[in-house]
Coordinates of C-alpha atoms in Angstrom, one line a residue:
M1 CA 50.4 10.6 -5.9
P2 CA 47.5 8.6 -7.3
P3 CA 46.2 9.5 -10.8
A4 CA 43.2 11.8 -10.8
R5 CA 40.0 10.4 -12.3
T6 CA 39.0 13.7 -13.7
R7 CA 40.8 17.0 -13.8
P8 CA 39.2 19.7 -11.5
V9 CA 38.9 22.0 -14.5
D10 CA 36.8 19.4 -16.3
N11 CA 34.3 19.6 -13.4
L12 CA 33.8 23.3 -14.0
D13 CA 32.6 22.6 -17.5
D14 CA 30.4 19.7 -16.5
D15 CA 26.7 20.8 -16.3
D16 CA 26.0 17.6 -14.3
Y17 CA 28.7 18.1 -11.7
P18 CA 27.0 18.7 -8.3
A19 CA 28.9 21.9 -7.4
Y20 CA 26.3 23.9 -5.5
T21 CA 25.2 23.5 -1.9
M22 CA 21.5 23.9 -1.1
G23 CA 22.1 27.3 0.4
R24 CA 24.1 28.5 -2.6
A25 CA 21.6 27.0 -5.1
A26 CA 18.7 28.7 -3.3
E27 CA 20.5 32.0 -3.3
M28 CA 21.3 31.8 -7.0
L29 CA 17.6 31.1 -7.7
G30 CA 16.3 33.7 -5.4
A31 CA 14.3 30.9 -3.7
T32 CA 14.3 29.2 -0.3
P33 CA 15.8 25.8 0.6
A34 CA 12.2 24.7 1.2
F35 CA 11.5 25.4 -2.4
L36 CA 14.4 23.2 -3.5
R37 CA 13.3 20.4 -1.2
A38 CA 9.7 20.6 -2.6
L39 CA 11.1 20.2 -6.1
G40 CA 12.8 17.0 -4.9
E41 CA 9.6 15.8 -3.3
H42 CA 7.8 16.3 -6.6
R43 CA 10.6 14.4 -8.3
L44 CA 11.6 17.3 -10.6
I45 CA 15.2 17.2 -9.5
A46 CA 17.1 14.7 -7.4
P47 CA 20.2 16.3 -5.9
L48 CA 23.2 14.2 -5.2
R49 CA 24.3 13.9 -1.6
S50 CA 27.8 14.7 -0.3
E51 CA 29.5 12.2 2.0
G52 CA 28.0 14.1 4.9
G53 CA 24.5 13.8 3.4
H54 CA 24.1 17.3 2.3
R55 CA 22.3 18.0 -1.0
R56 CA 24.4 19.2 -3.9
Y57 CA 23.0 20.6 -7.1
S58 CA 24.3 20.8 -10.7
R59 CA 24.0 23.7 -13.1
Y60 CA 21.6 21.5 -15.2
Q61 CA 19.4 21.0 -12.1
L62 CA 19.5 24.7 -11.3
R63 CA 18.2 25.6 -14.8
I64 CA 15.3 23.2 -14.3
A65 CA 14.6 24.6 -10.9
A66 CA 14.7 28.2 -12.4
R67 CA 12.1 27.2 -14.9
A68 CA 9.9 25.8 -12.2
R69 CA 10.4 29.0 -10.2
E70 CA 9.2 31.1 -13.2
L71 CA 6.0 29.1 -13.4
V72 CA 5.4 29.3 -9.6
D73 CA 6.0 33.0 -9.7
Q74 CA 3.3 33.3 -12.4
G75 CA 0.9 31.6 -10.0
T76 CA 1.2 28.0 -11.1
P77 CA 0.9 25.5 -8.2
I78 CA 4.3 23.8 -7.6
E79 CA 2.9 20.3 -8.4
A80 CA 1.7 21.6 -11.8
A81 CA 4.9 23.5 -12.4
C82 CA 7.0 20.4 -11.9
R83 CA 4.8 18.4 -14.3
I84 CA 5.0 21.1 -16.9
V85 CA 8.8 21.2 -16.7
I86 CA 9.0 17.4 -17.0
L87 CA 6.7 17.5 -20.0
E88 CA 8.7 20.3 -21.6
D89 CA 11.9 18.3 -21.1
Q90 CA 10.3 15.2 -22.6
L91 CA 9.1 17.2 -25.6
E92 CA 12.5 18.7 -26.2
E93 CA 14.1 15.2 -26.1
A94 CA 11.5 13.8 -28.6
Q95 CA 12.1 16.7 -30.9
R96 CA 15.9 16.2 -30.7
I97 CA 15.4 12.5 -31.6
N98 CA 13.1 13.3 -34.5
E99 CA 15.6 15.8 -35.8
Q100 CA 18.3 13.2 -35.7
L101 CA 16.2 10.7 -37.5
R102 CA 15.3 13.3 -40.1
I103 CA 19.0 14.0 -40.7
Q104 CA 19.7 10.3 -41.0
G105 CA 17.0 10.0 -43.6
G106 CA 14.6 8.3 -41.2
Q107 CA 16.8 5.3 -40.8
P108 CA 17.4 4.4 -37.1
Q109 CA 20.9 3.6 -36.2
P110 CA 21.6 -0.1 -35.5
N111 CA 22.0 -1.0 -31.8
T112 CA 25.6 -2.1 -31.5
S113 CA 25.5 -2.4 -27.7
A114 CA 24.0 -5.8 -27.7

């Protein structure tokens, strides 16, 4: 038996593992498959594809889609909702980086990958 690259249990804990089919993802969000396709068209989420070409979504992507759904349900056009979610995500990342730099005393870490 060939060695497994990852244990199946590890995938259950992985927020980026594409575990959900489009139908299941839509059901979990209380949305339609067309809504999920629209989020992809607006480049909010990019589902992975199975070997058969079917869209597969991760828990992380479903959280992003749920936030977009909240905004759309409040009357925000889907294009604007996608942009808002993208900007919120960028702001959160910038705040995380700023906090790391503050903790480090403002000294950026040397880049050792070069």
